[in-house]
Amino acid sequence: MSFLPQNNQNKVACVLVLDGSSSMNINIDMKKSFSRIDALNLGVIAFKDDLLRDSVAKKSVDIAIIKVSDVKPELILDWVSAEQFSPPKIGASGSTPLASALINAVEMCEKRKRYYLREGLDYYRPWVIIISDGEPTDSDSDWNSAVNIMQSAINSKKIFSIGVAIDKCSTKKIQQVSSNKVVELSSHQFSEFFVWLSGSINATLNSTDGTEQFIATNLIS
Amino acid sequence: MENNIIVAASVPGYSHIKNNIPNQDSYSYVEDKESGITVIVVSDGAGSSKNSKLGSGLCCDFLTGELLKATKQTISSKNPRMLNTKIIESIGKHLEYIASLPDGISSYHHTLSAVIFSPYGGKIIQIGDSPIIHIKKHNCSNNTFDSTILTDTNIYNEEKSEYANQTVFLTTHSDWFKYLRMYSFSSEDTSAILVMSDGAGSIFIDKPKNKIYSPAFMELLKRFREYEYLDLALKEFLSLKEIDSITGDDKTLVALFPRKWINKEIKYSAGYLNDNSGVGNFSEELTYKVEGLIEGNSNIIEDVKEYYLNRTIFNSSHIDEKLDNKAEDELLYKRDIKETNNNFVFRLCLCVLFFLQCIMCFLFYIKSARLSEDLNALNKKQEIILVNSELRELNSIFSRVNIYSESNNLCCQQLQMLKNK
């Protein structure tokens, strides 16, 4: 309606840092060709669908996707609102250079916050979602500097980070860059996870104290 | 005194409806027709706090009356400085009461936005992020608001923290007065005052520009002109489905227009209380509070009942009218019992005091009697000593007199003898 303000929603930026390394090609369904990356793609679609179900969330949540593969990470989706979000098909190849992807994610969140400030929009703390099925392939020095940047951003409340480890892979390194305990998932649970994520972001949008809210789930112990 | 027009409504946000959370906003207002003072209070309860609905409700109901009382006292004292002190005292009293309730003060988190509007001037009182919009006089000409010049407005709101919805509630800090914002404004230079929760703020404030969002306000005025009942017009406006895409939060608005600006016969729907006692629309809020806001927590309900029992002077007409019979009977019964108990205890105390006083008097009498006996005895003893000493002195005098008389006689005899010679 023309008499209602069109851009008054509180915003929340959400960066998905998704593992697109070759290990994500592992088939997880013997009966048909269905790999981890296929499950992840379906999960991202479920994320979009669930966000669109909520009239506030679809206008409030801004999404960006960084794919972790090959030598350096790739920004496969720059900031869009959930309403305009069209999930790209993510392929899998190469190694897992997670360190530079995380540094990019923190920089993107800061840039987005500056944009919100410029536009006079209220916003919540950005969410960084890290999903990987294995240890990063970065050198120790690269990884350590990424950990420092992430921990500093988490501790100074610049971002909120959720680490997700797939199919019982090692959680040690992902834990170093997560705000809370790492979520351990099977590849079959991606859709469930993304619906939970959408619900939790939505709950945060409706919180009156601005802190992250999490809906009840069996995924997180 | 010319009355103002006040329209108020509060509707739950869609996310609250979806998650079965009650409307945590509260509002109340009071119009004292004799003095022309109007007090409006809006409070937004924190979604994350268990008893925030109760906190916001108590805040509105208590402070409306207290602020009216404070304003009247200030006006009669002719000391304008007194008002700030009285306001702080009133808020302090409210917080003191909240702190005495179970579950801790943090479970009652709520904001406070209040307006005192009087012929002598206006006052804005705020803690938290419930905005207040003051629309100045020259925006209103020929009994209408001109959207093109609807720019001379003041928006009173909390300074933004980095992230959205991170507000300081009235109940957040023990030194709450440091976060209290108070502003004065000219009531003459006022064509409207809008007091709202942040949910309604998402409709009426253009956040990027931090200005009133004129199209929304003009639409509301249009509906006021078109609808028969003003409150229904506002309620319907706040409940528009399209607003759900802007905010899922509860939406509350209390709008005050000085009467001279609107040439329309004002009507309120049957459910809207705007009686001659001048108490505003508490209706559903209060019934809800008293009837079991927090199920399974009878202590709080008892406390609330107790609280209202002690406050019947302020809003008795309101309570009498709006509580259903059962609650009302219960309240009156409890009040009677309490009064009877109080009288009995008072009389018993008087009797005991009287009895103690009698005993004290008796003991005092005995003691003083003994004392006087002792004193008499002492006096007598002293008298004897004195008499004895006097006697001794007299004896000596007499003895001397005798000597003198003897010697005198002797002298006389000697003189006679000489004369004879």
XYZ file of C-alpha atoms in Angstrom:
642
model
C 0.000 0.000 0.000
C 1.351 3.356 -0.977
C 0.739 4.989 2.389
C 2.997 2.517 4.230
C 6.783 2.919 4.370
C 8.516 0.482 2.064
C 11.951 0.264 3.617
C 11.434 0.357 7.357
C 12.232 -3.253 8.191
C 15.109 -4.035 10.501
C 17.768 -5.833 8.501
C 19.830 -8.901 9.194
C 22.718 -9.873 6.933
C 23.497 -13.557 6.552
C 26.592 -14.879 4.756
C 26.657 -18.548 3.846
C 30.229 -19.844 3.581
C 29.668 -23.157 1.825
C 32.167 -25.900 1.185
C 32.359 -26.542 -2.563
C 35.482 -28.694 -2.464
C 35.716 -31.970 -4.379
C 34.939 -34.004 -1.257
C 31.396 -32.637 -1.457
C 30.950 -34.831 -4.569
C 30.773 -37.958 -2.424
C 27.604 -39.835 -3.175
C 25.363 -40.176 -0.146
C 22.538 -42.197 -1.709
C 23.580 -45.503 -3.270
C 20.276 -45.988 -5.093
C 20.530 -42.785 -7.098
C 23.243 -40.294 -7.860
C 22.840 -37.880 -4.995
C 25.925 -36.250 -3.510
C 26.593 -34.041 -0.512
C 26.634 -30.952 -2.741
C 23.196 -31.915 -4.146
C 21.889 -32.146 -0.590
C 23.446 -28.774 0.204
C 21.817 -27.170 -2.846
C 18.446 -28.512 -1.746
C 19.107 -27.166 1.744
C 19.733 -23.656 0.406
C 16.455 -23.841 -1.531
C 14.671 -24.916 1.657
C 16.262 -21.890 3.381
C 14.838 -19.536 0.788
C 11.391 -21.165 0.852
C 11.181 -20.924 4.613
C 12.278 -17.284 4.666
C 9.643 -16.413 2.091
C 6.944 -17.870 4.317
C 7.435 -14.999 6.745
C 6.310 -11.560 5.646
C 8.950 -9.731 7.719
C 11.824 -12.138 7.075
C 11.509 -11.983 3.313
C 12.089 -8.228 3.397
C 14.497 -8.160 6.301
C 17.031 -10.905 5.611
C 19.837 -10.145 3.180
C 21.839 -13.095 1.894
C 25.281 -13.542 0.326
C 27.006 -16.817 -0.549
C 30.740 -17.527 -0.635
C 31.764 -20.830 -2.161
C 34.910 -22.429 -0.753
C 36.664 -24.313 -3.552
C 39.663 -24.440 -5.838
C 42.493 -22.070 -4.869
C 40.545 -19.086 -3.641
C 36.981 -18.575 -2.475
C 34.355 -17.322 -4.873
C 31.541 -14.873 -4.135
C 28.754 -16.599 -5.992
C 25.955 -14.399 -4.680
C 26.349 -10.799 -3.620
C 23.878 -9.274 -1.163
C 20.226 -9.751 -2.066
C 17.084 -9.684 0.045
C 15.404 -13.026 0.712
C 12.560 -11.831 -1.479
C 14.905 -11.562 -4.474
C 17.050 -14.525 -3.531
C 17.432 -17.042 -6.303
C 19.674 -19.860 -4.999
C 22.582 -20.487 -7.388
C 23.527 -24.067 -8.172
C 26.739 -24.804 -6.339
C 29.212 -27.239 -7.868
C 32.088 -29.017 -6.102
C 35.747 -29.109 -7.103
C 39.238 -28.476 -5.771
C 40.456 -27.868 -2.237
C 39.042 -26.118 0.868
C 40.663 -22.645 1.249
C 38.391 -21.717 4.147
C 40.710 -19.102 5.736
C 40.414 -16.477 3.004
C 36.674 -17.223 2.661
C 36.173 -16.367 6.332
C 38.186 -13.155 6.052
C 36.038 -12.205 3.044
C 32.874 -12.991 5.007
C 33.860 -10.676 7.885
C 34.745 -7.888 5.425
C 31.432 -8.309 3.603
C 29.479 -8.071 6.867
C 31.248 -4.860 7.830
C 30.613 -3.408 4.391
C 26.936 -4.320 4.622
C 26.628 -2.674 8.030
C 28.119 0.503 6.609
C 25.506 0.367 3.848
C 22.695 0.007 6.415
C 24.069 2.948 8.356
C 24.226 5.067 5.219
C 20.640 4.186 4.386
C 19.500 4.862 7.948
C 18.314 1.296 8.430
C 18.299 -0.535 11.743
C 20.053 -3.879 11.655
C 20.869 -6.890 13.756
C 24.268 -8.505 14.179
C 25.190 -10.302 10.931
C 25.184 -14.096 10.864
C 28.041 -16.076 9.278
C 27.190 -19.715 8.547
C 30.175 -21.974 7.832
C 29.422 -25.400 6.383
C 32.265 -27.819 5.619
C 32.853 -31.551 5.359
C 36.526 -31.504 6.193
C 39.518 -29.653 7.498
C 40.604 -26.481 5.683
C 43.516 -26.852 3.287
C 45.076 -23.471 4.142
C 48.607 -23.134 5.455
C 48.883 -22.873 9.255
C 49.799 -19.188 9.112
C 46.827 -18.366 6.842
C 44.490 -20.354 9.024
C 45.778 -18.761 12.222
C 45.346 -15.256 10.881
C 41.791 -16.136 9.764
C 41.072 -17.525 13.241
C 42.357 -14.299 14.823
C 40.155 -12.166 12.606
C 37.102 -14.347 13.220
C 37.625 -14.528 16.978
C 38.149 -10.803 17.195
C 34.930 -10.216 15.193
C 33.015 -12.670 17.388
C 34.337 -11.284 20.654
C 33.655 -7.686 19.659
C 30.134 -8.745 18.619
C 30.674 -7.726 15.027
C 29.317 -11.026 13.777
C 27.594 -14.138 15.024
C 29.017 -17.348 13.606
C 27.591 -20.873 13.350
C 29.985 -23.659 12.345
C 28.518 -26.807 10.795
C 30.543 -29.997 10.399
C 29.197 -32.566 7.941
C 29.195 -36.339 8.254
C 31.339 -36.690 11.351
C 34.295 -34.752 9.988
C 36.742 -33.193 12.432
C 35.196 -30.224 14.250
C 38.409 -28.931 15.786
C 39.204 -26.175 13.304
C 35.600 -25.114 12.631
C 35.092 -24.791 16.360
C 37.851 -22.145 16.419
C 35.733 -19.860 14.244
C 32.285 -20.544 15.733
C 30.416 -18.486 18.314
C 28.764 -21.576 19.810
C 29.360 -25.310 19.767
C 29.742 -26.666 16.241
C 26.584 -28.235 14.791
C 27.292 -31.772 13.611
C 25.063 -32.807 10.741
C 24.577 -35.662 8.378
C 24.312 -34.586 4.727
C 20.694 -35.722 4.798
C 19.870 -33.040 7.368
C 20.753 -29.935 5.344
C 17.153 -28.988 4.636
C 16.233 -29.467 8.281
C 19.178 -27.304 9.311
C 18.319 -24.493 6.920
C 14.695 -24.456 8.052
C 15.964 -24.196 11.622
C 18.312 -21.392 10.569
C 15.497 -19.479 8.880
C 13.291 -19.927 11.954
C 16.047 -18.729 14.263
C 16.806 -15.641 12.172
C 13.097 -14.953 12.115
C 12.899 -15.300 15.904
C 15.803 -12.870 16.199
C 13.975 -10.374 13.996
C 11.084 -10.533 16.416
C 13.165 -10.351 19.563
C 12.869 -7.187 21.562
C 16.368 -7.236 22.990
C 18.229 -7.682 19.707
C 20.031 -10.875 20.741
C 20.165 -14.022 18.638
C 17.275 -16.364 19.261
C 17.265 -20.064 18.448
C 14.203 -22.140 17.895
C 14.064 -25.596 19.460
C 15.634 -28.346 17.355
C 16.980 -31.870 17.632
C 19.952 -30.881 15.489
C 21.743 -29.073 18.273
C 22.372 -30.808 21.547
C -11.912 23.524 30.122
C -11.864 22.539 26.469
C -11.217 18.843 26.062
C -8.685 17.250 23.805
C -9.475 14.412 21.463
C -7.695 11.224 22.355
C -7.781 8.098 20.243
C -5.975 4.967 21.337
C -5.602 1.378 20.214
C -3.226 -1.517 20.672
C -3.080 -4.595 18.469
C -0.834 -7.650 18.774
C 1.874 -8.125 16.157
C 1.486 -11.008 13.761
C 4.579 -12.790 15.113
C 3.054 -12.633 18.587
C -0.173 -14.101 17.255
C 1.754 -16.794 15.386
C 3.734 -17.775 18.467
C 0.818 -17.408 20.856
C 2.479 -14.581 22.777
C 0.174 -11.949 24.302
C 0.299 -8.315 23.281
C 3.022 -7.005 25.572
C 2.307 -3.341 24.883
C 0.168 -1.397 27.333
C -1.205 2.102 27.372
C -3.382 4.280 29.524
C -4.372 7.893 29.668
C -6.253 10.189 31.937
C -7.922 13.492 31.181
C -8.669 15.767 34.098
C -11.411 17.953 32.753
C -11.278 20.419 35.624
C -7.612 21.333 35.232
C -7.315 20.499 31.525
C -4.362 18.194 32.188
C -3.982 15.058 30.087
C -1.481 12.311 30.839
C -0.705 9.551 28.350
C 1.545 6.595 29.121
C 2.640 3.889 26.665
C 4.880 1.006 27.662
C 6.322 -1.823 25.579
C 7.095 -5.033 27.443
C 10.260 -6.916 26.399
C 9.467 -10.078 24.485
C 12.260 -11.950 26.206
C 11.011 -11.184 29.725
C 8.527 -13.542 31.321
C 6.356 -10.975 33.088
C 6.882 -8.008 30.779
C 3.187 -7.686 30.025
C 2.495 -7.233 33.696
C 5.395 -4.783 33.994
C 4.161 -2.604 31.136
C 0.572 -2.729 32.396
C 1.509 -1.719 35.928
C 3.719 1.040 34.564
C 0.876 2.576 32.552
C -1.827 2.265 35.150
C 0.264 3.515 38.048
C 2.135 6.322 36.354
C -0.911 7.825 34.647
C -2.447 8.697 37.975
C 0.828 9.579 39.650
C 1.878 11.959 36.893
C -1.516 13.642 36.922
C -1.265 14.092 40.676
C 2.294 15.410 40.331
C 1.258 17.918 37.664
C -1.678 19.177 39.696
C 0.498 19.572 42.781
C 3.121 21.415 40.762
C 0.570 23.798 39.282
C -0.967 24.557 42.668
C 2.485 25.054 44.208
C 3.419 27.447 41.387
C 6.876 25.942 41.414
C 7.537 24.417 37.992
C 10.793 22.855 39.132
C 8.841 20.611 41.435
C 7.472 18.630 38.489
C 10.747 16.934 37.564
C 11.297 15.827 41.134
C 7.749 14.534 41.349
C 8.125 12.656 38.061
C 11.291 10.960 39.259
C 9.656 10.126 42.581
C 6.680 8.595 40.795
C 8.840 6.434 38.537
C 10.915 5.427 41.552
C 7.774 4.336 43.392
C 6.696 2.272 40.418
C 10.084 0.552 40.181
C 10.129 -0.069 43.897
C 6.855 -1.899 43.566
C 8.040 -3.879 40.527
C 11.203 -4.879 42.406
C 9.092 -6.252 45.231
C 7.308 -8.705 42.912
C 8.499 -12.306 42.487
C 10.937 -13.484 39.771
C 13.203 -10.431 39.861
C 12.896 -7.062 38.190
C 14.479 -8.274 34.937
C 11.472 -10.460 34.253
C 9.332 -7.292 34.050
C 11.393 -5.369 31.474
C 9.411 -2.571 29.835
C 9.893 0.839 28.287
C 8.248 4.087 29.326
C 6.983 6.878 27.109
C 4.714 9.440 28.710
C 3.300 12.827 27.824
C 1.873 15.422 30.176
C -0.233 17.881 28.209
C -1.634 20.869 30.052
C -2.673 24.456 29.336
C 0.570 25.480 31.051
C 2.831 23.430 28.808
C 3.787 19.912 27.923
C 6.328 17.398 29.118
C 7.764 14.309 27.457
C 9.166 11.542 29.640
C 11.018 8.585 28.113
C 13.176 5.589 28.822
C 13.517 3.053 26.016
C 12.602 2.976 22.357
C 8.876 3.793 22.308
C 8.793 6.907 20.127
C 6.797 10.094 20.607
C 5.996 12.465 17.736
C 5.145 16.096 18.413
C 3.481 17.776 15.448
C 3.638 21.530 15.706
C 0.818 23.993 15.277
C 1.482 25.519 11.916
C 1.069 22.114 10.293
C -2.603 22.391 10.994
C -4.625 24.969 9.149
C -8.357 25.145 8.479
C -8.918 22.118 10.667
C -6.863 19.864 8.494
C -3.308 18.685 8.379
C -1.336 19.581 5.341
C 0.970 16.750 4.340
C 3.173 19.069 2.318
C 4.126 21.030 5.403
C 4.023 18.113 7.815
C 7.705 18.545 8.353
C 7.917 20.655 11.461
C 7.727 17.747 13.820
C 9.912 16.530 16.612
C 10.559 12.846 17.013
C 11.569 11.850 20.506
C 13.263 8.488 20.633
C 16.208 6.675 22.112
C 19.569 7.201 20.508
C 20.247 4.145 18.414
C 22.707 1.548 19.616
C 24.592 -0.396 16.968
C 22.107 -3.221 16.613
C 18.346 -3.029 16.295
C 16.112 -3.529 19.312
C 18.915 -3.165 21.810
C 17.089 -0.821 24.077
C 17.576 0.248 27.662
C 14.394 -0.591 29.497
C 13.071 1.301 32.470
C 13.944 -1.786 34.475
C 17.413 -2.470 33.009
C 19.624 -0.418 35.311
C 19.362 0.430 38.986
C 20.495 3.961 38.057
C 17.611 4.240 35.608
C 17.388 8.010 36.114
C 20.612 8.409 34.121
C 18.743 7.092 31.082
C 15.620 9.159 31.701
C 14.940 11.730 28.987
C 12.635 14.646 29.732
C 11.726 17.432 27.348
C 9.349 20.359 27.612
C 7.218 21.663 24.782
C 4.645 24.351 24.242
C 1.117 23.024 24.310
C 0.011 26.094 22.366
C 2.390 25.077 19.588
C 0.874 21.621 19.274
C -1.494 20.227 16.717
C -0.966 16.573 17.591
C 1.006 14.306 19.875
C 1.488 10.653 18.965
C 2.754 8.297 21.664
C 3.494 4.814 20.387
C 5.343 1.559 20.796
C 8.222 0.838 18.408
C 5.943 -1.474 16.404
C 3.704 1.478 15.528
C 6.852 3.558 15.078
C 7.717 1.333 12.097
C 4.543 2.655 10.427
C 4.593 6.330 11.340
C 8.324 7.055 11.288
C 10.425 7.058 8.164
C 13.436 5.382 9.757
C 16.043 6.242 7.130
C 15.113 9.937 7.397
C 14.067 9.880 11.054
C 10.975 11.912 10.205
C 7.273 11.377 10.422
C 6.085 9.230 7.529
C 3.414 11.632 6.267
C 1.474 9.252 3.977
C 0.720 6.910 6.884
C -0.363 9.759 9.154
C -2.521 11.363 6.436
C -4.190 8.021 5.772
C -4.990 7.693 9.459
C -6.542 11.178 9.519
C -8.543 10.344 6.411
C -9.911 7.293 8.174
C -10.751 9.398 11.228
C -12.826 11.663 9.003
C -14.539 8.805 7.226
C -15.222 6.397 10.077
C -17.971 6.886 12.578
C -15.927 5.616 15.519
C -12.405 6.911 15.884
C -11.071 4.019 17.947
C -12.255 1.464 15.417
C -10.646 3.481 12.638
C -7.315 3.355 14.464
C -7.604 -0.292 15.417
C -8.404 -1.289 11.869
C -5.531 0.783 10.549
C -3.024 -0.818 12.928
C -4.357 -4.280 12.030
C -3.824 -3.898 8.279
C -2.374 -7.082 6.820
C 0.159 -5.083 4.809
C 1.783 -3.857 8.021
C 2.831 -7.457 8.755
C 5.552 -7.105 6.145
C 7.000 -4.113 8.004
C 6.876 -5.370 11.566
C 5.791 -8.462 13.440
C 5.827 -6.531 16.712
C 2.828 -5.330 18.742
C 1.515 -1.927 17.665
C 0.151 0.676 20.046
C -0.720 4.285 19.349
C -2.285 6.961 21.537
C -2.966 10.134 19.543
C -3.886 13.432 21.149
C -5.339 16.322 19.163
C -6.243 19.624 20.806
C -10.008 19.932 20.367
C -9.883 23.146 18.408
C -8.256 21.506 15.425
C -10.962 19.017 14.633
C -14.511 20.008 13.717
C -16.141 16.666 14.034
C -18.501 15.038 16.400
C -16.326 12.517 18.168
C -17.651 9.025 18.675
C -16.082 6.000 20.258
C -17.324 2.465 19.884
C -19.225 0.785 22.713
C -16.164 -1.058 23.952
C -14.107 2.069 24.228
C -14.123 3.603 27.641
C -13.952 7.329 27.694
C -16.279 8.093 30.524
C -16.751 11.307 32.409
C -14.351 10.285 35.108
C -11.678 10.866 32.537
C -10.017 7.503 32.738
C -8.814 6.146 29.445
C -8.929 2.811 27.803
C -7.527 0.312 30.243
C -10.364 -2.134 29.673
C -8.932 -5.382 28.333
C -5.536 -4.727 29.794
C -6.646 -4.509 33.369
C -9.127 -7.354 33.262
C -6.411 -9.466 31.785
C -3.933 -8.521 34.452
C -6.192 -9.180 37.354
C -7.781 -12.285 35.965
C -4.605 -14.262 35.565
C -1.971 -12.781 33.428
C 0.569 -15.260 34.620
C -1.109 -18.551 34.954
C 0.081 -20.752 37.738
C 1.732 -17.880 39.530
C -0.834 -16.990 42.111
C 1.585 -14.874 44.130
C 1.878 -12.336 41.397
C -1.846 -12.223 40.870
C -2.363 -11.746 44.593
C 0.212 -8.980 44.536
C -1.505 -7.303 41.647
C -4.854 -7.521 43.364
C -3.325 -6.097 46.506
C -1.773 -3.370 44.434
C -5.084 -2.397 42.912
C -6.844 -2.563 46.265
C -4.472 0.067 47.505
C -5.041 2.229 44.488
C -8.792 2.433 44.297
C -8.830 6.137 45.015
C -7.098 6.786 41.769
C -9.020 4.600 39.402
C -11.960 3.166 41.247
C -14.481 4.190 38.629
C -12.435 2.433 36.063
C -12.026 -0.731 38.062
C -15.673 -0.794 39.026
C -16.751 -0.464 35.466
C -14.395 -2.739 33.730
C -13.788 -5.716 35.946
C -16.297 -8.459 35.531
C -18.580 -9.203 38.444
C -16.608 -12.115 39.784
C -13.337 -10.284 39.920
C -15.026 -7.195 41.270
C -16.834 -9.114 44.014
C -13.638 -10.838 44.928
C -11.779 -7.580 45.127
C -14.465 -5.859 47.161
C -14.765 -8.862 49.481
C -11.034 -8.887 50.038
C -11.051 -5.176 50.642
C -13.860 -5.493 53.222
C -12.072 -8.337 54.979
C -8.893 -6.355 54.978
C -10.588 -3.266 56.346
C -12.325 -5.295 59.088
C -9.063 -6.941 60.016
C -7.335 -3.633 60.063
C -9.992 -2.100 62.343
C -9.815 -4.994 64.794
C -6.037 -4.868 64.973
C -6.159 -1.134 65.458
C -8.630 -1.339 68.332
C -6.685 -4.132 69.996
C -3.557 -2.030 69.842
C -5.402 0.890 71.452
C -6.637 -1.311 74.336
C -3.168 -2.669 74.992
C -1.751 0.814 74.966
C -4.404 2.046 77.402
C -3.774 -0.884 79.735
C -0.035 -0.280 79.679
C -0.636 3.370 80.397
C -2.779 2.487 83.464
C -0.074 0.225 84.830
C 2.488 2.921 84.302
C 0.323 5.460 86.110
C -0.239 3.126 89.050
C 3.468 2.381 89.368
C 4.207 6.060 89.151
C 1.636 6.800 91.869
C 3.141 4.225 94.231
C 6.603 5.440 93.596
C 5.670 9.075 94.121
C 3.791 8.205 97.337
C 6.856 6.491 98.692
C 8.980 9.351 97.655
C 6.738 11.870 99.403
C 6.789 9.769 102.609
C 10.551 9.667 102.507
C 10.613 13.360 101.901
C 8.282 14.049 104.820
C 10.392 11.914 107.096
C 13.457 13.727 105.981
C 11.769 17.073 106.486
C 10.649 16.134 109.954
C 14.114 15.026 110.859
C 15.506 18.250 109.554
C 12.857 20.207 111.477
C 13.785 18.442 114.734
C 17.406 19.196 114.144
C 16.492 22.744 113.369
C 14.190 23.111 116.398
C 16.838 21.621 118.632
C 19.451 23.978 117.370
C 17.015 26.888 117.692
C 16.173 25.823 121.190
C 19.794 25.646 122.045
C 20.255 29.103 120.643
C 17.232 30.412 122.506
C 18.488 28.877 125.692
C 21.771 30.573 125.231
C 20.004 33.845 124.473
C 17.699 33.369 127.423
C 20.577 32.467 129.564
C 22.372 35.588 128.382
C 19.208 37.605 128.934
C 18.991 36.199 132.421
C 22.567 37.134 132.997
C 21.852 40.577 131.704
C 18.755 40.877 133.782
C 20.628 39.658 136.807
C 23.407 42.074 136.128
C 20.784 44.713 135.412
C 19.146 43.999 138.730
C 22.497 44.219 140.372
C 23.149 47.552 138.692
C 19.741 48.809 139.757
C 20.371 47.724 143.281
C 23.712 49.444 143.238
C 22.141 52.621 141.814
C 19.445 52.579 144.444
C 22.112 52.152 147.046
C 24.010 55.126 145.649
C 20.821 57.197 145.548
C 20.079 56.333 149.091
C 23.529 57.473 150.089
